[in-house]
Amino acid sequence: MKTGRKDISNLPSLIVSDQNGNLFDLPEYGLAVRHGVEFRPPEKEEIIPLPHGSELHMLPDRLPVGIDRRTGSAVVIASYKGIRLRPASAFVAPAYTVLYHAAYRRENKAVTLPLFSYAPLGFNGKGFVTTAVRVDRDKRQDAENFDQREIIRRGREILKKHPKNRLVHHLIHNCAFTYLCPAARNWVMARWEAPIPTSVSCNSSCLGCISSQPKESKVPATQPRITFIPSVDEIVEYTVPHLRTAPRAIVSFGQGCEGEPLTRGELIEEAVRAMRALTKMGTINLNTNASLPERVERICKAGLDSMRVSLNSARPGIYEAYYRPRGYGLKEVLESIKIAKAHGVWVSLNYLIFPGLSDTRTEMNALKGLVSKYSIDMIQMRNHNIDPDWYIGAFGTGITQEKPSGIIEWMREMRRAKPSLVFGYFNPYLG
């Protein structure tokens, strides 16, 4: 397949893997990216050094696609000097949004990929490169901020101070020590955003849920759910000191290790009221699917400061095909946003960015309408952690017929809809 890029002489080399996970570059082939159903080389300005803290993956049951430097064509590369090849990709560090997916072709009966995002991976002679843009200057989850030995030392001290608090034990043993959750580790370090998981259940069944997957999906959950419901006292015991003393303090209900927090709406309402009775400092945030408007209203009245709403699309069909909601739909989500804005709550969209679909004209127009009508304050541009083919397959083949515009153009379009719109990756401190 011929590409539209005229000069590929300075294109980074494609990184591939052998079947044992050993990575190497192919000098004869340039880096290709996948944008929707198209394979092509990236533009020079789209390529950045691979951010520190990113992870590298080998993709099984797939063949890499690269740009043949002799012809300028995108080609499938099954082997190289007798070595059977697999694609390599990058799971990019937090604060960065990927612009494209890694380019590959699935083999027959390929396994579904685990719940990560899969960015292109190349080599420019100095180091690894990818295609992404930093959307948040906040360094709260940058890899250099975490010394796990110090986190373990501090975590053990906290456990001694809260010997009977089940939530504290969960956040330290499971989240900070085992799964290396950035929010839990920051809380242990007494800074920035602290998590408050509360829910063991959910009222949706998201295709790419990271905390619960049916056995038939054959995709493992990456962060198993909390198994108990904490008390108000357990929540207040560690969150109020954090709100009072941590720099740019935020506490957030709704985490990857739980279901939907609104299913415990009464508990959250009571906890917010109790926290605000003891301190007016810091930001209290709710990460949610926004499915239950009446519970959102009660929590807002209790003293909520900000709400982040998970969304993959502003179109009901695309939204419901992914979230698979039970007892609600996009209508209720929008009503919750309206209620929160009426109470002066900062509203962010936790928008799951999927290059090739999010940046189609139809998708952009729908989201622009939502942003404008409901006066959304911020879009957190989160990479959608899911096998690209699995995700596209949920909507039918027609969804890939529209040519995408690119994520940078997507950002311009959203700004035109609301010039004051903030782009980012993390929940903001509203002090």
Short mmCIF file of C-alpha atoms in Angstrom, two decimals:
data_model
loop_
_atom_site.label_atom_id
_atom_site.label_comp_id
_atom_site.label_asym_id
_atom_site.label_seq_id
_atom_site.Cartn_x
_atom_site.Cartn_y
_atom_site.Cartn_z
CA MET A 1 0.00 0.00 0.00
CA LYS A 2 1.45 3.38 -1.04
CA THR A 3 1.63 6.12 1.60
CA GLY A 4 0.90 9.82 1.29
CA ARG A 5 4.09 10.94 3.05
CA LYS A 6 6.65 12.12 0.50
CA ASP A 7 9.88 11.99 2.52
CA ILE A 8 10.50 8.84 4.54
CA SER A 9 14.30 9.02 4.59
CA ASN A 10 14.36 10.32 8.20
CA LEU A 11 11.55 8.08 9.41
CA PRO A 12 12.50 6.18 12.59
CA SER A 13 13.14 2.48 12.16
CA LEU A 14 10.41 0.04 13.09
CA ILE A 15 10.89 -1.86 16.36
CA VAL A 16 9.75 -5.49 16.29
CA SER A 17 9.99 -8.52 18.57
CA ASP A 18 10.92 -12.12 18.14
CA GLN A 19 8.59 -14.74 19.59
CA ASN A 20 10.44 -14.67 22.92
CA GLY A 21 9.91 -10.96 23.48
CA ASN A 22 13.37 -9.76 22.44
CA LEU A 23 13.13 -6.35 20.76
CA PHE A 24 15.23 -5.05 17.86
CA ASP A 25 14.87 -2.56 15.05
CA LEU A 26 14.63 -3.17 11.28
CA PRO A 27 16.72 -0.48 9.52
CA GLU A 28 15.15 -1.35 6.14
CA TYR A 29 11.66 -0.55 7.42
CA GLY A 30 10.33 2.73 8.76
CA LEU A 31 7.82 3.17 11.56
CA ALA A 32 4.20 2.68 10.46
CA VAL A 33 1.11 3.68 12.43
CA ARG A 34 -2.48 2.51 12.34
CA HIS A 35 -5.13 5.21 12.02
CA GLY A 36 -8.55 3.61 11.78
CA VAL A 37 -8.07 0.99 9.07
CA GLU A 38 -5.19 2.80 7.34
CA PHE A 39 -1.47 2.05 7.70
CA ARG A 40 0.91 4.94 7.02
CA PRO A 41 4.03 6.70 8.31
CA PRO A 42 3.59 9.38 11.00
CA GLU A 43 4.46 13.00 10.37
CA LYS A 44 7.72 14.30 11.83
CA GLU A 45 6.01 16.60 14.35
CA GLU A 46 3.94 13.69 15.72
CA ILE A 47 6.98 11.70 16.84
CA ILE A 48 8.38 12.15 20.37
CA PRO A 49 10.93 10.31 22.53
CA LEU A 50 9.21 7.49 24.41
CA PRO A 51 8.23 9.03 27.78
CA HIS A 52 10.04 7.77 30.86
CA GLY A 53 7.90 5.22 32.69
CA SER A 54 6.33 3.76 29.54
CA GLU A 55 6.15 -0.02 29.12
CA LEU A 56 7.02 -2.15 26.08
CA HIS A 57 4.87 -5.01 24.82
CA MET A 58 5.11 -7.85 22.31
CA LEU A 59 1.79 -8.57 20.59
CA PRO A 60 1.10 -12.30 20.09
CA ASP A 61 -0.64 -13.84 17.08
CA ARG A 62 0.04 -10.76 14.97
CA LEU A 63 2.49 -9.64 12.28
CA PRO A 64 4.18 -6.22 12.23
CA VAL A 65 3.54 -3.64 9.52
CA GLY A 66 6.32 -1.26 8.49
CA ILE A 67 7.16 1.22 5.74
CA ASP A 68 9.42 -0.32 3.08
CA ARG A 69 12.08 2.35 2.56
CA ARG A 70 12.65 1.26 -1.06
CA THR A 71 9.04 1.61 -2.20
CA GLY A 72 7.40 3.85 0.41
CA SER A 73 4.68 1.22 0.86
CA ALA A 74 3.24 -0.16 4.09
CA VAL A 75 3.99 -3.89 4.12
CA VAL A 76 3.42 -6.86 6.42
CA ILE A 77 6.72 -8.31 7.64
CA ALA A 78 6.40 -11.95 8.67
CA SER A 79 10.10 -12.70 9.16
CA TYR A 80 13.53 -11.07 9.07
CA LYS A 81 16.78 -12.95 8.46
CA GLY A 82 15.04 -16.17 9.37
CA ILE A 83 13.48 -14.83 12.57
CA ARG A 84 9.70 -15.07 12.94
CA LEU A 85 8.47 -11.61 13.91
CA ARG A 86 5.82 -10.17 16.20
CA PRO A 87 4.79 -6.50 16.54
CA ALA A 88 6.10 -4.42 19.41
CA SER A 89 4.21 -1.53 21.00
CA ALA A 90 4.39 1.00 23.80
CA PHE A 91 2.05 1.47 26.76
CA VAL A 92 2.70 5.18 27.17
CA ALA A 93 3.21 6.77 30.60
CA PRO A 94 0.43 8.84 32.22
CA ALA A 95 -0.11 12.47 31.10
CA TYR A 96 0.41 11.52 27.43
CA THR A 97 -2.31 10.79 24.88
CA VAL A 98 -1.38 8.55 21.95
CA LEU A 99 -2.07 9.77 18.42
CA TYR A 100 -2.21 6.39 16.68
CA HIS A 101 -2.15 2.66 17.30
CA ALA A 102 0.68 0.27 16.53
CA ALA A 103 0.46 -1.13 13.00
CA TYR A 104 -0.02 -4.88 12.65
CA ARG A 105 -2.12 -7.56 10.98
CA ARG A 106 -3.94 -10.17 13.05
CA GLU A 107 -3.41 -13.82 12.29
CA ASN A 108 -6.28 -16.32 12.28
CA LYS A 109 -7.65 -17.14 15.74
CA ALA A 110 -5.53 -14.43 17.37
CA VAL A 111 -5.96 -14.03 21.12
CA THR A 112 -7.59 -10.83 22.38
CA LEU A 113 -4.96 -8.45 23.73
CA PRO A 114 -4.93 -7.52 27.45
CA LEU A 115 -6.37 -4.21 28.63
CA PHE A 116 -3.62 -1.78 27.68
CA SER A 117 -3.31 0.84 24.96
CA TYR A 118 -0.99 -0.04 22.09
CA ALA A 119 1.05 2.84 20.67
CA PRO A 120 3.58 2.62 17.81
CA LEU A 121 7.19 1.96 18.72
CA GLY A 122 10.22 3.04 16.70
CA PHE A 123 13.95 3.79 17.04
CA ASN A 124 15.59 7.00 15.82
CA GLY A 125 19.24 6.08 16.40
CA LYS A 126 19.27 7.57 19.91
CA GLY A 127 16.38 5.83 21.62
CA PHE A 128 12.81 4.61 21.44
CA VAL A 129 10.16 6.92 19.97
CA THR A 130 6.38 6.87 19.70
CA THR A 131 3.53 9.09 18.52
CA ALA A 132 1.88 10.96 21.39
CA VAL A 133 1.29 14.38 22.88
CA ARG A 134 1.64 15.46 26.51
CA VAL A 135 -1.76 16.82 27.52
CA ASP A 136 -1.11 17.52 31.22
CA ARG A 137 1.91 19.35 32.67
CA ASP A 138 1.17 18.00 36.14
CA LYS A 139 3.99 15.64 37.15
CA ARG A 140 2.03 13.82 39.86
CA GLN A 141 2.34 10.43 38.12
CA ASP A 142 5.74 10.85 36.46
CA ALA A 143 7.85 7.77 37.12
CA GLU A 144 10.73 9.67 38.75
CA ASN A 145 8.41 10.72 41.59
CA PHE A 146 8.11 7.18 42.92
CA ASP A 147 10.72 5.46 45.06
CA GLN A 148 9.05 2.16 45.92
CA ARG A 149 11.41 1.47 48.84
CA GLU A 150 10.36 4.73 50.47
CA ILE A 151 6.71 4.02 49.70
CA ILE A 152 6.96 0.63 51.40
CA ARG A 153 8.66 2.18 54.43
CA ARG A 154 6.01 4.88 54.79
CA GLY A 155 3.20 2.45 54.05
CA ARG A 156 4.24 0.21 56.94
CA GLU A 157 4.27 3.21 59.27
CA ILE A 158 0.73 4.14 58.17
CA LEU A 159 -0.48 0.58 58.77
CA LYS A 160 0.76 0.79 62.37
CA LYS A 161 -1.25 4.00 62.89
CA HIS A 162 -4.45 2.52 61.41
CA PRO A 163 -4.38 -1.16 62.44
CA LYS A 164 -8.14 -1.72 62.14
CA ASN A 165 -8.95 0.41 59.07
CA ARG A 166 -9.77 -2.04 56.26
CA LEU A 167 -9.65 0.65 53.59
CA VAL A 168 -6.20 1.81 54.63
CA HIS A 169 -4.97 -1.80 54.51
CA HIS A 170 -6.52 -2.31 51.05
CA LEU A 171 -4.95 0.85 49.65
CA ILE A 172 -1.50 -0.03 50.97
CA HIS A 173 -1.26 -3.81 50.51
CA ASN A 174 -3.24 -4.16 47.27
CA CYS A 175 -2.92 -0.78 45.58
CA ALA A 176 0.39 0.80 46.64
CA PHE A 177 2.45 -2.37 47.24
CA THR A 178 1.04 -4.87 44.72
CA TYR A 179 -0.51 -3.02 41.76
CA LEU A 180 1.65 0.12 42.13
CA CYS A 181 -1.38 2.41 41.79
CA PRO A 182 -0.02 5.97 41.36
CA ALA A 183 -2.86 7.54 43.36
CA ALA A 184 -2.40 5.14 46.28
CA ARG A 185 1.36 5.65 46.25
CA ASN A 186 0.92 9.43 46.21
CA TRP A 187 -1.40 9.18 49.20
CA VAL A 188 1.22 7.13 51.06
CA MET A 189 3.67 9.94 50.25
CA ALA A 190 1.16 12.48 51.70
CA ARG A 191 0.72 14.46 48.48
CA TRP A 192 -1.74 15.32 45.71
CA GLU A 193 -4.61 12.93 44.92
CA ALA A 194 -5.73 10.14 47.27
CA PRO A 195 -8.15 7.35 46.26
CA ILE A 196 -11.37 6.28 48.01
CA PRO A 197 -12.72 2.99 46.60
CA THR A 198 -16.13 2.09 48.02
CA SER A 199 -18.10 -0.13 45.63
CA VAL A 200 -18.08 -3.89 45.09
CA SER A 201 -20.67 -3.79 42.29
CA CYS A 202 -21.51 -1.95 39.07
CA ASN A 203 -24.60 -1.11 37.03
CA SER A 204 -22.79 -1.42 33.71
CA SER A 205 -20.76 -4.16 32.09
CA CYS A 206 -18.09 -2.29 30.14
CA LEU A 207 -16.43 -4.23 27.37
CA GLY A 208 -12.99 -3.19 28.62
CA CYS A 209 -13.66 -3.15 32.38
CA ILE A 210 -10.31 -3.35 34.18
CA SER A 211 -11.75 -4.65 37.48
CA SER A 212 -14.18 -7.37 36.33
CA GLN A 213 -14.26 -9.54 33.21
CA PRO A 214 -16.52 -12.52 32.47
CA LYS A 215 -14.67 -15.80 31.90
CA GLU A 216 -15.87 -16.00 28.31
CA SER A 217 -13.99 -12.79 27.41
CA LYS A 218 -10.65 -14.57 28.06
CA VAL A 219 -9.23 -11.16 29.00
CA PRO A 220 -7.92 -10.87 32.57
CA ALA A 221 -9.00 -7.97 34.78
CA THR A 222 -5.93 -5.89 35.59
CA GLN A 223 -7.11 -4.60 39.00
CA PRO A 224 -9.46 -6.95 40.94
CA ARG A 225 -12.23 -5.19 42.83
CA ILE A 226 -12.40 -4.32 46.46
CA THR A 227 -14.29 -7.04 48.37
CA PHE A 228 -15.86 -5.02 51.21
CA ILE A 229 -17.81 -1.79 51.69
CA PRO A 230 -15.95 0.65 53.95
CA SER A 231 -17.63 2.66 56.68
CA VAL A 232 -17.83 6.45 56.83
CA ASP A 233 -15.41 6.41 59.76
CA GLU A 234 -12.86 4.38 57.78
CA ILE A 235 -13.06 6.91 54.94
CA VAL A 236 -12.86 10.01 57.13
CA GLU A 237 -10.00 8.62 59.24
CA TYR A 238 -7.42 9.01 56.45
CA THR A 239 -9.00 11.48 54.02
CA VAL A 240 -9.45 14.43 56.36
CA PRO A 241 -5.76 14.53 57.38
CA HIS A 242 -4.88 14.32 53.68
CA LEU A 243 -7.21 17.22 52.79
CA ARG A 244 -5.78 19.30 55.62
CA THR A 245 -2.06 18.77 55.04
CA ALA A 246 -1.23 17.44 51.58
CA PRO A 247 -0.07 19.88 48.87
CA ARG A 248 -2.81 20.43 46.23
CA ALA A 249 -4.90 17.89 48.12
CA ILE A 250 -7.60 15.92 46.28
CA VAL A 251 -9.57 12.89 47.46
CA SER A 252 -11.43 10.88 44.83
CA PHE A 253 -14.26 8.39 45.00
CA GLY A 254 -14.31 6.00 42.05
CA GLN A 255 -11.17 3.96 41.33
CA GLY A 256 -10.00 1.20 39.03
CA CYS A 257 -10.21 -1.34 41.86
CA GLU A 258 -13.98 -1.06 42.29
CA GLY A 259 -17.34 -0.96 40.56
CA GLU A 260 -19.52 2.15 40.14
CA PRO A 261 -19.36 4.42 43.21
CA LEU A 262 -22.91 5.70 42.74
CA THR A 263 -24.16 2.23 43.69
CA ARG A 264 -22.95 3.29 47.16
CA GLY A 265 -24.40 6.77 46.81
CA GLU A 266 -25.73 7.06 50.36
CA LEU A 267 -22.33 6.11 51.82
CA ILE A 268 -20.55 8.67 49.64
CA GLU A 269 -23.07 11.37 50.53
CA GLU A 270 -22.53 10.74 54.24
CA ALA A 271 -18.75 10.61 53.83
CA VAL A 272 -18.62 13.89 51.89
CA ARG A 273 -20.78 15.60 54.49
CA ALA A 274 -18.60 14.24 57.30
CA MET A 275 -15.39 15.37 55.60
CA ARG A 276 -16.74 18.85 54.97
CA ALA A 277 -17.93 19.12 58.58
CA LEU A 278 -14.30 18.69 59.64
CA THR A 279 -12.45 20.65 56.93
CA LYS A 280 -13.17 22.96 54.04
CA MET A 281 -9.72 22.40 52.58
CA GLY A 282 -8.80 20.47 49.44
CA THR A 283 -10.92 19.12 46.58
CA ILE A 284 -13.43 16.28 46.90
CA ASN A 285 -13.90 14.54 43.55
CA LEU A 286 -16.15 11.79 42.22
CA ASN A 287 -15.13 9.58 39.27
CA THR A 288 -18.33 8.03 37.99
CA ASN A 289 -20.43 6.78 35.08
CA ALA A 290 -23.01 9.40 36.20
CA SER A 291 -25.83 6.88 35.83
CA LEU A 292 -28.00 7.90 38.79
CA PRO A 293 -28.91 11.61 38.67
CA GLU A 294 -30.80 11.70 41.98
CA ARG A 295 -27.77 10.34 43.82
CA VAL A 296 -25.49 12.80 42.05
CA GLU A 297 -27.70 15.64 43.28
CA ARG A 298 -27.55 14.47 46.90
CA ILE A 299 -23.76 14.14 46.78
CA CYS A 300 -23.43 17.59 45.23
CA LYS A 301 -25.55 19.08 48.01
CA ALA A 302 -23.34 17.35 50.58
CA GLY A 303 -20.29 19.30 49.37
CA LEU A 304 -18.82 17.68 46.24
CA ASP A 305 -16.35 19.92 44.38
CA SER A 306 -15.72 18.09 41.11
CA MET A 307 -17.11 15.20 39.09
CA ARG A 308 -15.40 13.24 36.33
CA VAL A 309 -17.74 11.40 33.98
CA SER A 310 -16.55 8.39 31.99
CA LEU A 311 -17.47 8.58 28.31
CA ASN A 312 -16.28 6.95 25.11
CA SER A 313 -18.73 8.73 22.79
CA ALA A 314 -21.51 11.31 22.83
CA ARG A 315 -23.59 9.09 20.53
CA PRO A 316 -26.03 6.75 22.34
CA GLY A 317 -25.36 3.74 20.12
CA ILE A 318 -21.58 3.85 20.49
CA TYR A 319 -21.83 4.68 24.19
CA GLU A 320 -24.20 1.83 25.02
CA ALA A 321 -22.39 -0.75 22.88
CA TYR A 322 -19.28 -0.25 25.01
CA TYR A 323 -20.66 0.50 28.50
CA ARG A 324 -23.58 -1.95 28.21
CA PRO A 325 -25.51 -0.08 30.94
CA ARG A 326 -28.14 -1.73 33.12
CA GLY A 327 -31.10 0.46 34.03
CA TYR A 328 -29.80 3.72 32.58
CA GLY A 329 -28.54 5.26 29.35
CA LEU A 330 -26.77 8.31 27.99
CA LYS A 331 -29.87 10.38 28.83
CA GLU A 332 -29.33 9.83 32.56
CA VAL A 333 -25.61 10.58 32.22
CA LEU A 334 -26.36 13.95 30.65
CA GLU A 335 -28.96 14.72 33.33
CA SER A 336 -26.31 14.08 36.01
CA ILE A 337 -23.92 16.48 34.26
CA LYS A 338 -26.66 19.11 34.14
CA ILE A 339 -27.35 18.69 37.86
CA ALA A 340 -23.68 18.92 38.82
CA LYS A 341 -23.19 22.09 36.77
CA ALA A 342 -26.28 23.62 38.41
CA HIS A 343 -24.61 23.08 41.81
CA GLY A 344 -21.39 24.77 40.69
CA VAL A 345 -19.45 21.51 40.50
CA TRP A 346 -16.47 21.32 38.13
CA VAL A 347 -17.31 18.71 35.47
CA SER A 348 -14.66 16.80 33.55
CA LEU A 349 -15.13 14.12 30.95
CA ASN A 350 -12.97 11.05 31.37
CA TYR A 351 -12.99 10.69 27.58
CA LEU A 352 -11.61 7.41 26.26
CA ILE A 353 -9.56 8.42 23.23
CA PHE A 354 -9.47 5.90 20.39
CA PRO A 355 -7.58 7.20 17.34
CA GLY A 356 -9.47 6.35 14.17
CA LEU A 357 -12.91 6.57 15.80
CA SER A 358 -12.88 9.45 18.31
CA ASP A 359 -11.53 11.77 15.61
CA THR A 360 -14.09 11.03 12.90
CA ARG A 361 -16.33 13.95 11.92
CA THR A 362 -19.51 12.30 13.22
CA GLU A 363 -17.96 11.57 16.62
CA MET A 364 -16.40 15.03 16.91
CA ASN A 365 -19.65 16.81 16.07
CA ALA A 366 -21.56 14.83 18.69
CA LEU A 367 -18.99 15.57 21.38
CA LYS A 368 -18.75 19.24 20.43
CA GLY A 369 -22.50 19.53 20.90
CA LEU A 370 -22.28 17.97 24.36
CA VAL A 371 -19.33 20.12 25.44
CA SER A 372 -21.07 23.29 24.31
CA LYS A 373 -24.57 22.51 25.60
CA TYR A 374 -23.49 21.36 29.06
CA SER A 375 -20.54 23.75 29.42
CA ILE A 376 -18.02 21.02 30.18
CA ASP A 377 -15.02 22.39 32.08
CA MET A 378 -12.37 19.85 31.13
CA ILE A 379 -11.67 16.82 28.96
CA GLN A 380 -9.26 14.32 30.43
CA MET A 381 -7.79 12.67 27.35
CA ARG A 382 -7.35 9.09 28.52
CA ASN A 383 -5.97 6.43 26.22
CA HIS A 384 -8.51 3.68 25.72
CA ASN A 385 -6.95 0.52 27.14
CA ILE A 386 -8.37 -2.16 24.88
CA ASP A 387 -7.53 -4.41 21.95
CA PRO A 388 -8.26 -2.14 18.95
CA ASP A 389 -9.86 -4.90 16.87
CA TRP A 390 -12.00 -6.08 19.78
CA TYR A 391 -13.25 -2.53 20.34
CA ILE A 392 -14.03 -1.83 16.68
CA GLY A 393 -15.74 -5.19 16.42
CA ALA A 394 -18.27 -4.15 19.06
CA PHE A 395 -19.80 -1.58 16.70
CA GLY A 396 -19.94 -3.38 13.35
CA THR A 397 -17.90 -2.82 10.19
CA GLY A 398 -19.67 0.41 9.18
CA ILE A 399 -17.98 2.36 11.96
CA THR A 400 -14.62 2.29 10.13
CA GLN A 401 -15.86 3.76 6.85
CA GLU A 402 -15.45 7.40 7.88
CA LYS A 403 -11.97 8.90 7.47
CA PRO A 404 -10.55 10.22 10.77
CA SER A 405 -9.04 13.71 11.10
CA GLY A 406 -6.36 13.09 13.75
CA ILE A 407 -6.26 13.70 17.51
CA ILE A 408 -4.56 17.10 17.18
CA GLU A 409 -7.41 18.26 14.92
CA TRP A 410 -9.85 16.73 17.42
CA MET A 411 -8.40 19.01 20.10
CA ARG A 412 -8.79 22.06 17.86
CA GLU A 413 -12.41 21.16 17.18
CA MET A 414 -13.22 20.81 20.88
CA ARG A 415 -11.65 24.20 21.57
CA ARG A 416 -13.81 25.76 18.87
CA ALA A 417 -16.86 24.36 20.64
CA LYS A 418 -15.77 25.96 23.94
CA PRO A 419 -12.69 28.22 23.94
CA SER A 420 -12.24 27.97 27.73
CA LEU A 421 -12.19 24.16 27.66
CA VAL A 422 -9.25 22.64 29.56
CA PHE A 423 -7.41 19.58 28.25
CA GLY A 424 -5.63 17.35 30.73
CA TYR A 425 -5.17 13.89 32.12
CA PHE A 426 -5.65 14.23 35.90
CA ASN A 427 -8.36 15.51 38.21
CA PRO A 428 -7.52 19.16 38.94
CA TYR A 429 -6.99 20.65 42.37
CA LEU A 430 -9.54 23.46 42.62
CA GLY A 431 -8.07 25.34 45.58
#
